[in-house]
Coordinates of C-alpha atoms and ligand atoms in Angstrom, one line a residue:
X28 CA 61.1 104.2 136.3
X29 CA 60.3 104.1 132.4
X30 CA 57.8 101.6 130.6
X31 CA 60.8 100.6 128.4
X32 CA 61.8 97.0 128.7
X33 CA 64.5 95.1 129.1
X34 CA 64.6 91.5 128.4
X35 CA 66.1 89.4 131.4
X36 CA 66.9 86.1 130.9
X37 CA 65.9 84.1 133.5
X38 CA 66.5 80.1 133.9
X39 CA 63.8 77.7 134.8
X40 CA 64.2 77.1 138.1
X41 CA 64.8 73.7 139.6
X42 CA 61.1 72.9 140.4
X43 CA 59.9 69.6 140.5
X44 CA 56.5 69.3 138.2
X45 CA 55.4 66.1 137.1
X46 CA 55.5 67.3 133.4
X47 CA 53.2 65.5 131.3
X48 CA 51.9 63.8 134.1
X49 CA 48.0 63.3 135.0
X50 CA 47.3 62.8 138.5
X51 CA 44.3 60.0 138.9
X52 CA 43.3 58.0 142.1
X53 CA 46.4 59.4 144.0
X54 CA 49.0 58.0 141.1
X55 CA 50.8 60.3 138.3
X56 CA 50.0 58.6 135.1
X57 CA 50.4 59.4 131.4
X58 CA 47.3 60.1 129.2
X59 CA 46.0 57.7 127.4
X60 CA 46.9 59.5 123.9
X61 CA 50.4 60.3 125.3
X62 CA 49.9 63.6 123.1
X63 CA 51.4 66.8 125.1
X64 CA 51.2 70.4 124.7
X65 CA 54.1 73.1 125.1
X66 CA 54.5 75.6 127.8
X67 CA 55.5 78.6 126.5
X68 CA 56.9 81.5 128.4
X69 CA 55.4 85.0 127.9
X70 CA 58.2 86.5 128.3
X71 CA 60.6 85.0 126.5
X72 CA 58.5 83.1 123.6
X73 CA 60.1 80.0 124.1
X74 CA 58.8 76.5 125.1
X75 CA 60.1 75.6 128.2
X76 CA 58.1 72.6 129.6
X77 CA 55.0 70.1 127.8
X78 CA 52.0 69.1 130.0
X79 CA 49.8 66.1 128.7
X80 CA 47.0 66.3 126.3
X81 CA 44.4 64.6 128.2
X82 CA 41.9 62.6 126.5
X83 CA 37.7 62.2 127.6
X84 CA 39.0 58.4 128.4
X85 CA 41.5 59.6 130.6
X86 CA 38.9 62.2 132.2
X87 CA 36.5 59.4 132.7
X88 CA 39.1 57.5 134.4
X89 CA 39.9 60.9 136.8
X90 CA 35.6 61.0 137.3
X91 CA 35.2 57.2 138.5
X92 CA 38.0 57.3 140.8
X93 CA 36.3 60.6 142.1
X94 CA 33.3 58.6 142.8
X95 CA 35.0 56.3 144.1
X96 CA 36.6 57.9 146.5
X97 CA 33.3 60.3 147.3
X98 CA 31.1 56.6 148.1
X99 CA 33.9 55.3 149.9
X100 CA 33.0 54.8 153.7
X101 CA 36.8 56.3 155.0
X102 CA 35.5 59.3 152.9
X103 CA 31.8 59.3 154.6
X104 CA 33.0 59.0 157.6
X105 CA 35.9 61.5 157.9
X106 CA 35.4 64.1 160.3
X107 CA 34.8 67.7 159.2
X108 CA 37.8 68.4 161.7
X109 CA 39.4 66.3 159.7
X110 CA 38.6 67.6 156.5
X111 CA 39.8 71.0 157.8
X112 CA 43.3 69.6 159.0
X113 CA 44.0 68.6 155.5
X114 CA 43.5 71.8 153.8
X115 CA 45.5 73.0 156.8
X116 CA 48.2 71.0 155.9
X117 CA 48.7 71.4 152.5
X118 CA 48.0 75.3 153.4
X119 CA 51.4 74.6 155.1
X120 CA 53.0 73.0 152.2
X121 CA 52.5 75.7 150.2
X122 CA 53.4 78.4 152.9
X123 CA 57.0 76.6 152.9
X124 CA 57.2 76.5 149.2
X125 CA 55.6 79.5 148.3
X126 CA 58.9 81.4 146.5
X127 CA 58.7 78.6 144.7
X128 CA 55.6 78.2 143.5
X129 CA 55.3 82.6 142.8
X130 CA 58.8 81.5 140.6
X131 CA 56.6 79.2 138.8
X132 CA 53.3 80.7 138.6
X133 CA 54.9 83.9 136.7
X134 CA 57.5 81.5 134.4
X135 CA 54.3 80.4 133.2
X136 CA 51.6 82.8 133.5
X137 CA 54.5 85.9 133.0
X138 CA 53.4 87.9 135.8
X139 CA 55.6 90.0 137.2
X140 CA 57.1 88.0 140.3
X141 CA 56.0 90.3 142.9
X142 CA 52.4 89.8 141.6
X143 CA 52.7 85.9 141.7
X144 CA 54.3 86.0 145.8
X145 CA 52.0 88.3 147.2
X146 CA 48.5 87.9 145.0
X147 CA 48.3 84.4 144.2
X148 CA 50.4 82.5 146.9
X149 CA 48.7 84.6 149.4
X150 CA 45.2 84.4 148.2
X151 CA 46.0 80.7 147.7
X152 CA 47.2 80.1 151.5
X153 CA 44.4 82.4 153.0
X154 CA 41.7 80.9 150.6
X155 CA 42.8 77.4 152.1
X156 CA 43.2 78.3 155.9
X157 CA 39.6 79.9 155.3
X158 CA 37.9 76.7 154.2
X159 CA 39.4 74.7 156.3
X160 CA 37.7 76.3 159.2
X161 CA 34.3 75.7 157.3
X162 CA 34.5 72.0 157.4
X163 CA 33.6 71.6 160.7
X164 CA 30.8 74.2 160.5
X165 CA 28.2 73.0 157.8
X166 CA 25.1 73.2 160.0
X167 CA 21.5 72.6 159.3
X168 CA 18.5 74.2 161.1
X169 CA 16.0 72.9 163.7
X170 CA 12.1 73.4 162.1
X171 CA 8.8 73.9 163.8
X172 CA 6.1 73.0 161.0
X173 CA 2.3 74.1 161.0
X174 CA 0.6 71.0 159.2
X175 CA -2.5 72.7 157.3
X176 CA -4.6 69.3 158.3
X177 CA -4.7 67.8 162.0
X178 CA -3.8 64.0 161.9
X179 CA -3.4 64.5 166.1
X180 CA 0.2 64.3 165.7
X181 CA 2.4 67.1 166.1
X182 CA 5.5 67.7 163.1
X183 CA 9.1 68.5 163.5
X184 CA 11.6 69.4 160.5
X185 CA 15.7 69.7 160.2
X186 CA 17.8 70.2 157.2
X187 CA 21.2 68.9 156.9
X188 CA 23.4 70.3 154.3
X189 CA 24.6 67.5 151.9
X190 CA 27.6 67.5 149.8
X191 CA 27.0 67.5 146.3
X192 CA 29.3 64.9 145.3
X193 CA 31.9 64.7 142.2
X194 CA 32.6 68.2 141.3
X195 CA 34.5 69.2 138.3
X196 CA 36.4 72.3 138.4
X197 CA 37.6 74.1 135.5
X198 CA 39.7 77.5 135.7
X199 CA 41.6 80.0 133.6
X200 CA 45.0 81.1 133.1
X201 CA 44.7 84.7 135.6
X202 CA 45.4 83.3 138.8
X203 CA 46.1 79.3 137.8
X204 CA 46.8 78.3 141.1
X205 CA 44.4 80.3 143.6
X206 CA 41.3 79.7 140.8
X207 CA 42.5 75.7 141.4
X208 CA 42.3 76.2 145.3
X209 CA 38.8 78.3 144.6
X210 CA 37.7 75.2 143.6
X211 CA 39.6 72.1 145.7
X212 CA 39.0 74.0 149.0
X213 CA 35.4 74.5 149.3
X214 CA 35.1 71.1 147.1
X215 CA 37.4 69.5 150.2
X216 CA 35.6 71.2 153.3
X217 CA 32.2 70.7 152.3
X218 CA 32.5 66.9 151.6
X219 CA 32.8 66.7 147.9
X220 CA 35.7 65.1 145.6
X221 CA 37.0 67.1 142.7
X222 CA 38.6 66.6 139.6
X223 CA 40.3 69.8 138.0
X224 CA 41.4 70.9 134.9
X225 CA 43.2 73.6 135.0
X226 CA 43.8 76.1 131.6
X227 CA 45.8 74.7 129.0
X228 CA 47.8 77.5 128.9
X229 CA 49.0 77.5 132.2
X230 CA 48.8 74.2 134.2
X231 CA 52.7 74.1 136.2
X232 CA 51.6 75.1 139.4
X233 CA 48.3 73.1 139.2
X234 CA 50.4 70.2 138.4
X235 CA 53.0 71.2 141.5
X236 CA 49.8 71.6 143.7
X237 CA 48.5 67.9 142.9
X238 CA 52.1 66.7 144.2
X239 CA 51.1 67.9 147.3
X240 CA 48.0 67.4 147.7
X241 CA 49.5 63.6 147.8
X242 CA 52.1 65.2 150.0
X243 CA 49.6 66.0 153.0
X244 CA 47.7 63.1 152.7
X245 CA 44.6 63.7 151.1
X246 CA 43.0 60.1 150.2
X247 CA 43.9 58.4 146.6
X248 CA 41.2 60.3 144.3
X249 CA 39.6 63.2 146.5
X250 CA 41.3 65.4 144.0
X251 CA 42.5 64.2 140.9
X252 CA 43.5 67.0 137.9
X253 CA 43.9 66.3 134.3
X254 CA 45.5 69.1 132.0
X255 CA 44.2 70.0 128.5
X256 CA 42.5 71.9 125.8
X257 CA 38.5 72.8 126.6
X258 CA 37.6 70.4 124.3
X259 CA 37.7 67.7 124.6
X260 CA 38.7 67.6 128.5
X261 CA 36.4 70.2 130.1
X262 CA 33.6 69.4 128.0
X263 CA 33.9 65.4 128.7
X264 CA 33.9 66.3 132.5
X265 CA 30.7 68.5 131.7
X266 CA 29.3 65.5 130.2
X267 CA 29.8 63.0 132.2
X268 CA 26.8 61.6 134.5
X269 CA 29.2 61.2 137.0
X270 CA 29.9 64.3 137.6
X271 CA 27.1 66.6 140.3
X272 CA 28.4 69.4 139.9
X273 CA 30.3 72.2 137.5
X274 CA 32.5 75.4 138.9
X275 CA 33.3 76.9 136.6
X276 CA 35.8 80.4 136.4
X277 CA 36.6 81.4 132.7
X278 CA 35.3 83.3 129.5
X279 CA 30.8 84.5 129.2
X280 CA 31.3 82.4 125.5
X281 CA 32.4 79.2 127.5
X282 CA 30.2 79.8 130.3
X283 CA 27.4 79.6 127.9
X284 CA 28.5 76.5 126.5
X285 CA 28.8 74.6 129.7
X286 CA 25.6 75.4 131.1
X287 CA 23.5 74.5 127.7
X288 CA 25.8 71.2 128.3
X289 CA 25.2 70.9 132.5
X290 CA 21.2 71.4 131.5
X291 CA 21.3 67.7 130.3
X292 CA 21.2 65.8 133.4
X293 CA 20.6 68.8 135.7
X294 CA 24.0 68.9 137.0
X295 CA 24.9 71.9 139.2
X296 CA 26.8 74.7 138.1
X297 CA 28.7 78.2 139.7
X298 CA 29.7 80.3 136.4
X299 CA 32.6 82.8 137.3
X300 CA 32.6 85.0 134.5
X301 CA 33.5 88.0 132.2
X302 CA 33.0 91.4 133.0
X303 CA 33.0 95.3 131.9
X304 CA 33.6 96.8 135.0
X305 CA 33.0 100.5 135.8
X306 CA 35.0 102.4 137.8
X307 CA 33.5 105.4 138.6
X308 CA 35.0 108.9 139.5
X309 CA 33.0 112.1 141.0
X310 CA 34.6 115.1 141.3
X311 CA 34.8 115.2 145.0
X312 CA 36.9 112.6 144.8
X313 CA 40.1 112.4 146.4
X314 CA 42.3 112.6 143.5
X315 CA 45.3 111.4 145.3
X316 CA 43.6 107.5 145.5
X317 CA 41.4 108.0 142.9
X318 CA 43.8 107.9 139.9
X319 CA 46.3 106.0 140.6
X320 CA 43.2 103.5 141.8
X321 CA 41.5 103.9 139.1
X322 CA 44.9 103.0 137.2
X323 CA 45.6 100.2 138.9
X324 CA 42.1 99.1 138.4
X325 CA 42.6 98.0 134.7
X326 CA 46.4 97.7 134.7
X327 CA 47.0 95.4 137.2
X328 CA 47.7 91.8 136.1
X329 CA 48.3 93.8 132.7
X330 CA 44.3 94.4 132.8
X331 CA 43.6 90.0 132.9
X332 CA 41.4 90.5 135.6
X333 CA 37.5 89.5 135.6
X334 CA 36.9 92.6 137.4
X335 CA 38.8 94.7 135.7
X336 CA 38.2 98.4 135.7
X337 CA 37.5 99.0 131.4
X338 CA 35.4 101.5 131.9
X339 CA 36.3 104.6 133.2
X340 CA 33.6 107.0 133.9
X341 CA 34.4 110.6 135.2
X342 CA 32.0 113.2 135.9
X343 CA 32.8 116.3 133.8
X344 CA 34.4 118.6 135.9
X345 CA 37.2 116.3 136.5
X346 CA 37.5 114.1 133.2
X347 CA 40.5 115.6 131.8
X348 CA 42.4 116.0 135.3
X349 CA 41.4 111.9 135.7
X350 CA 42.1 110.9 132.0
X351 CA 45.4 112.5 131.6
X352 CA 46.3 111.5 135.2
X353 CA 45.7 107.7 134.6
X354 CA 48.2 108.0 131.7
X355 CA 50.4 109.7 133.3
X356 CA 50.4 107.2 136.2
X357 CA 50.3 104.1 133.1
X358 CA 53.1 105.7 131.7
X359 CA 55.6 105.6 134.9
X360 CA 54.3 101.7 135.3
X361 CA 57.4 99.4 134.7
X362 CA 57.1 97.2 132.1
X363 CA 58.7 93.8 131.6
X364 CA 60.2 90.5 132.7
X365 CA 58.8 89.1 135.6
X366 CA 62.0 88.6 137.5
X367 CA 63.4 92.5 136.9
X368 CA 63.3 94.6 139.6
X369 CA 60.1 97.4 140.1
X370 CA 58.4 95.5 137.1
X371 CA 54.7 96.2 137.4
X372 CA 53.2 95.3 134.5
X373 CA 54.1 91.8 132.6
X374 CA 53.2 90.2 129.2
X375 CA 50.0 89.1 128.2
X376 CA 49.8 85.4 128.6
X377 CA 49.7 84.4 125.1
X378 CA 50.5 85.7 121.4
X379 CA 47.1 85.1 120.7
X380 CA 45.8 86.9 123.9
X381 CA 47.9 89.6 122.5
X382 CA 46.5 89.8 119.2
X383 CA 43.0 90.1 120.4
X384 CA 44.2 92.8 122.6
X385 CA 46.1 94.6 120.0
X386 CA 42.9 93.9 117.2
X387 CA 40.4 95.6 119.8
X388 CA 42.5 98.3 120.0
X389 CA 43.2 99.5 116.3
X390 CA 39.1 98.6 115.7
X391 CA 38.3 100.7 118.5
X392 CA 40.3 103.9 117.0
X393 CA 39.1 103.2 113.4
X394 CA 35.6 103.5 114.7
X395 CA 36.7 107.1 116.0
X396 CA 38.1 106.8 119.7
X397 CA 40.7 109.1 120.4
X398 CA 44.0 107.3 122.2
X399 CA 45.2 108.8 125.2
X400 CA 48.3 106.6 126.0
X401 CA 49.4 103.2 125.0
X402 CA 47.8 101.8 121.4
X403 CA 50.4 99.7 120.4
X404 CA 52.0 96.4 120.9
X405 CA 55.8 96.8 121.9
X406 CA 58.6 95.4 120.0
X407 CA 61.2 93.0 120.6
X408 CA 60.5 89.3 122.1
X409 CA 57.2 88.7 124.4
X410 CA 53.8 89.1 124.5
X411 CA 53.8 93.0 126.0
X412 CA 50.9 95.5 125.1
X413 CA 51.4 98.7 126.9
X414 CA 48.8 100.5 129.4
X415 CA 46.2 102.0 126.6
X416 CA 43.7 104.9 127.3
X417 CA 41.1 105.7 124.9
X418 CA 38.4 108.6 125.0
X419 CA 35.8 109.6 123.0
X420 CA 34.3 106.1 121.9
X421 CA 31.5 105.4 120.4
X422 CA 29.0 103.6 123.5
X423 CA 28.2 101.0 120.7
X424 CA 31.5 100.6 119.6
X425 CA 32.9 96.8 120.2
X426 CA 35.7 98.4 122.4
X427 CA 33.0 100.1 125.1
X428 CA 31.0 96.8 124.8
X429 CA 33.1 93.8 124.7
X430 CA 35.3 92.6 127.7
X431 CA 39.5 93.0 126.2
X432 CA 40.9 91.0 128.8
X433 CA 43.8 93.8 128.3
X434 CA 45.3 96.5 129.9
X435 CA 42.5 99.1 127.9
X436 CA 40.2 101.3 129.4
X437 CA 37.7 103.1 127.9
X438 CA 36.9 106.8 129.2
X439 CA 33.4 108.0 129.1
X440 CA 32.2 111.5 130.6
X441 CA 29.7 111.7 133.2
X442 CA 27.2 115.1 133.1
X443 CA 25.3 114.4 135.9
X444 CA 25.1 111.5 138.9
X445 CA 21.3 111.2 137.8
X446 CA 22.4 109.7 134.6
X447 CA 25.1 107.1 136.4
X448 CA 22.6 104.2 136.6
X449 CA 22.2 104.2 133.2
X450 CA 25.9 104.5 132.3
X451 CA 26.9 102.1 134.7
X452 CA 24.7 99.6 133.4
X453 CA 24.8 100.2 130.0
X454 CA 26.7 96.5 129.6
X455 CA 26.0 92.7 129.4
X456 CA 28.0 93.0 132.0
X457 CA 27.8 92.6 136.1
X458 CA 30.5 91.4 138.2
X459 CA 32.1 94.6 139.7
X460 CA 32.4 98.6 140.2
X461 CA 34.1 100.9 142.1
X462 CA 33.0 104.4 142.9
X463 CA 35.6 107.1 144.2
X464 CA 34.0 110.1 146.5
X465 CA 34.6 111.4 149.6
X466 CA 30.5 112.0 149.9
X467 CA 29.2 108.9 152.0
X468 CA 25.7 109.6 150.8
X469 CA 26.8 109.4 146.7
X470 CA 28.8 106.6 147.9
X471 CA 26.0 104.1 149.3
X472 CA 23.1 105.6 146.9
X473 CA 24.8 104.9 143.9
X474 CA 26.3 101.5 144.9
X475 CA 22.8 100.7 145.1
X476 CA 22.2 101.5 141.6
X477 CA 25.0 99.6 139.9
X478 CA 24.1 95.8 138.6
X479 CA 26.8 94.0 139.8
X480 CA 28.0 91.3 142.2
X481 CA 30.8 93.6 144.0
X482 CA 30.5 97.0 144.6
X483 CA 33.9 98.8 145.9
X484 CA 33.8 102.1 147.3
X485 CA 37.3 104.2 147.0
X486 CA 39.2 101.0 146.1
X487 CA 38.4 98.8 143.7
X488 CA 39.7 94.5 143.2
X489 CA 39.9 93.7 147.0
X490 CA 39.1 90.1 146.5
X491 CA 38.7 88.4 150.5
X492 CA 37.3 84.6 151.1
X493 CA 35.1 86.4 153.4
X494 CA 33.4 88.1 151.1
X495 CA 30.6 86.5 148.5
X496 CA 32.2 87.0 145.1
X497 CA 30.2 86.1 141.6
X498 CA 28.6 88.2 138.7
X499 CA 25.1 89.0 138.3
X500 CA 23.7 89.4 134.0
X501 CA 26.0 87.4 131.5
X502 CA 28.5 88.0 134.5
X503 CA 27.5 84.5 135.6
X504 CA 25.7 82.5 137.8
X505 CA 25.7 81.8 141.8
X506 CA 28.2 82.8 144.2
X507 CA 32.0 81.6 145.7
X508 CA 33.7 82.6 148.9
X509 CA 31.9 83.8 151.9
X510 CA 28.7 81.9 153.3
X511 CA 27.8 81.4 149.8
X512 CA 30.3 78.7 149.2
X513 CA 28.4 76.3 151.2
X514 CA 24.9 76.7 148.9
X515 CA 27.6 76.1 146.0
X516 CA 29.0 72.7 147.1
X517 CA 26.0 71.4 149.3
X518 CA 22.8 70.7 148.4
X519 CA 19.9 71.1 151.7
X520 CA 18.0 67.5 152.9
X521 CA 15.0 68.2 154.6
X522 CA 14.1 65.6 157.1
X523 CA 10.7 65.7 158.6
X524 CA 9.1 63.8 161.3
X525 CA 5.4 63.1 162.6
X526 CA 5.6 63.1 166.6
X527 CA 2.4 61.2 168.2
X528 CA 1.8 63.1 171.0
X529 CA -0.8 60.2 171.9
X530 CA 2.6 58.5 173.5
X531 CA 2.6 60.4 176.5
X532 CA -1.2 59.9 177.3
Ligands
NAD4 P1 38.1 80.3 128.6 O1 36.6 80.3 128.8 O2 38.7 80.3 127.3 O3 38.7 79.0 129.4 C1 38.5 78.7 130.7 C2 38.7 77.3 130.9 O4 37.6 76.6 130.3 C3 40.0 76.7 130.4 O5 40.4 75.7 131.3 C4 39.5 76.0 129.1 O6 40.3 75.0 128.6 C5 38.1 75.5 129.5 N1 37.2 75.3 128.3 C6 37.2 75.9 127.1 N2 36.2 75.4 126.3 C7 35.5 74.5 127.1 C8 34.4 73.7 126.9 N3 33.7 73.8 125.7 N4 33.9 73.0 127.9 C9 34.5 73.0 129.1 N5 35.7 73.7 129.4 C10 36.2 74.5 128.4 O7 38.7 81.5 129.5 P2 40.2 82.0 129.6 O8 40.5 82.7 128.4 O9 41.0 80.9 130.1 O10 40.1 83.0 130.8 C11 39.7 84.4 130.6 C12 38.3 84.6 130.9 O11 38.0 84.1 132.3 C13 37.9 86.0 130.9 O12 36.6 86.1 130.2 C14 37.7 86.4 132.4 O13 36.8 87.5 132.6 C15 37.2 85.1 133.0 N6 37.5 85.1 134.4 C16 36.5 85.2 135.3 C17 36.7 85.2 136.6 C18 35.6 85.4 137.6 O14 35.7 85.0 138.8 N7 34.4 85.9 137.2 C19 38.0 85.1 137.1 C20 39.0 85.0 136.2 C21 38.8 85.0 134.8

């Protein structure tokens, strides 16, 4: 295996996506503009497909049929069961079709193929059978009350989780198509409606998703999805009253935007964030997992992962042995088209994701950081940044502080474990870490220290529906997946009742 590329050419495969299409109220329908933006392929630089260029008439229209649909007595009235079987259906769909839509997913989003068929498709069908088993398991609790006064009567309390209506879900361009079922599922199971907008930059297997939706029956306008730039269709369905609730999963600068805009009629929000994640190494580690973990820990998904591992800390003894093995390890990776065989690493999604990558980097060693591996954009056709080790940077330095969305990571020594709290935290940052040891007592102590919404220990990126996933700091805000989904989507209804006890006198 070498990290030199060759440049497949692939054709687009026969898949049916409604291109340009909007999907409102259950019917594909062109924007109201009928302006459209190209699909370009990261591989290969060319446009290969147009999606619509929605308008915030067109996102009003999505919102009211939304509502619609969420007053809507067949809607109040479904059963959770119900609910459930329809995210099992379509959970289905996408099981039968899933080549398919991985064949689509990395056309678009230039992830190697492997990547798209057993990352995304599978998080996607497990994040949908998971949530469907939640629908018919929102539960309230019984209350016993102690009134401070006595009125002679005696008082009795229950909540009942209510959903919170129209939410609007907005995602990036990482995992298009599980972020959009992050969103639809524990929308769907907990009662609400959705409309989605998925990134402008990669919307195909949104699109294919909305097709069937239809497919398995979910009711005209329970989940409607309009494509387009941020501005103006994300921030329309931000600002529009209509809209209870935001879930967000994209950039801190966004994040910021949406909830100074969400603050104006109190609508909810979940912010899924940025990150600047740390993964830690002490020398007991076993160095056999550790590096190529701590590897794969930035690299994977050519380092376009919120939780990425940019920060690579190593205690002393060790640092060299780690530093030089992670490059050794990126420089076996196999880089290229998403369709060749062994590729692990693909383009970056965009040329402009590329040139913020490559900008960071040369910044980062004209400030003084000492490159390891990597550094430089490849040549030839695509939007492909090697795996890029720096050491020695300054901790001020924009490259130690700012999240690259690359495959970069930033080395930092470790003298002692008493000074890993600090270093750990030394970020904006908060959404995940992973510390390698074989010492169970390091292990738990220190995950304790770290700031952040996930800590792994000797593995680092295991996402699971199971588990509560969300950043804490400029990380973001609230929790998905897990238990937590259901305080995301519902809001609790307290009922309370006086009992006369004078009845059974
Ligand atoms: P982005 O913030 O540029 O865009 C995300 C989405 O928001 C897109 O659909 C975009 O069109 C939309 N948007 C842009 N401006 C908007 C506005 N003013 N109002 C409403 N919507 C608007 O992010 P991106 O570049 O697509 O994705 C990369 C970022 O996403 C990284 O920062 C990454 O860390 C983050 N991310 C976080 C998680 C997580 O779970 N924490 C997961 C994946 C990605």
């Amino acid at each position: 295996m070498s990290n030199m590329m060759s440049r497949a050419e692939t054709r687009f495969p026969a898949v049916d996506v409604p291109e340009g299409k909007l999907l409102i109220d259950g019917q594909w329908v062109e924007g109201a503009t009928g302006t459209r933006i190209p699909v370009v392929n990261p591989a290969t630089e060319q446009v290969f497909a147009y999606v619509a260029s929605a308008s915030a008439e067109d996102v009003g229209r999505a919102v009211e049929a939304a509502h619609r649909r969420f007053e809507s007595r067949s809607w109040q009235n479904m059963r959770p069961l119900d609910r459930g079987r329809l995210l099992e259906t379509l959970a289905l769909l996408i099981e039968a079709r899933a080549e398919e839509l991985a064949t689509l997913e990395s056309w678009d989003n230039g992830k190697p193929y492997a990547v798209s068929r057993h990352v995304d498709l599978a998080f996607t069908i497990d994040a949908l059978r998971y949530y469907g088993g939640w629908a018919s398991k929102m539960a309230g609790e019984y209350l016993t009350l102690s009134p401070f006064f006595d009125d002679g009567g005696t008082y009795r309390a229950y909540t009942e989780r209510r959903p919170v209506g129209v939410v609007g879900g907005i995602t990036p361009w990482n995992f298009p198509l599980g972020q959009a079922i992050q969103k639809i599922a524990p929308a769907i199971a907990f009662g609400c409606t959705v409309v989605l907008k998925p990134s402008e930059l990669t919307s195909l297997t949104t699109l294919r998703l909305g097709e069937l939706i239809c497919e398995a029956g979910f009711p005209d306008g329970a989940v409607n999805i309009v494509t387009g730039y941020g501005d103006p269709v994300g921030s329309a369905l931000v600002a529009h009253p209509m809209v209870r609730k935001i879930a967000f999963t994209g950039s801190t600068e966004t994040g910021r935007k949406i909830l100074a805009a969400a603050s104006a009629d109190m609508k909810r929000v979940t912010l899924e964030l940025g990150g600047k994640s740390p993964t830690v190494v002490l020398a007991d580690a076993d160095m056999e997992q550790a590096i190529p973990g701590a590897a794969m820990a930035i690299f994977g998904n050519s380092g376009q992962v919120c939780t990425a591992g940019s920060r690579l800390i190593v205690q002393s003894e060790v640092f060299d042995q780690v530093v030089e093995g992670v490059a050794e390890f990126a420089s076996k990776l196999t880089i290229g088209h998403a369709f060749e065989p062994d590729v692990t690493i693909g383009p970056l999604v965009s040329d402009r994701q590329l040139d913020r990558v490559s900008g960071m980097v040369e910044q980062g060693i004209a400030d003084g950081a000492d490159l390891v591996a990597g550094g430089e954009r490849l040549s030839g056709t695509g939007f492909y940044y090697p795996p890029t080790v720096l050491r020695n940077v300054r901790p001020d330095a924009r490259i130690a502080r700012e999240e690259i969305f690359g495959p970069v990571v930033v080395a930092s020594r470790l003298e002692d474990l008493k000074s890993l709290k600090a270093a750990a935290n030394d970020t904006d940052y908060g959404l995940g870490a992973s510390i390698w040891t074989r010492d169970l007592n390091k292990a738990h102590l220190l995950a304790a220290q770290i700031d952040s919404g996930t800590v792994w220990i000797n593995t680092h990126n295991i996402l699971d529906t199971a588990m509560p996933f969300g950043g804490v700091k400029m990380s973001g805000l609230g929790r998905e997946f897990g238990s937590e989904a259901i305080n995301a989507f519902t809001e609790p209804k307290a009922v309370c009742m006086r009992l006369d006890p004078a009845v059974l006198e």
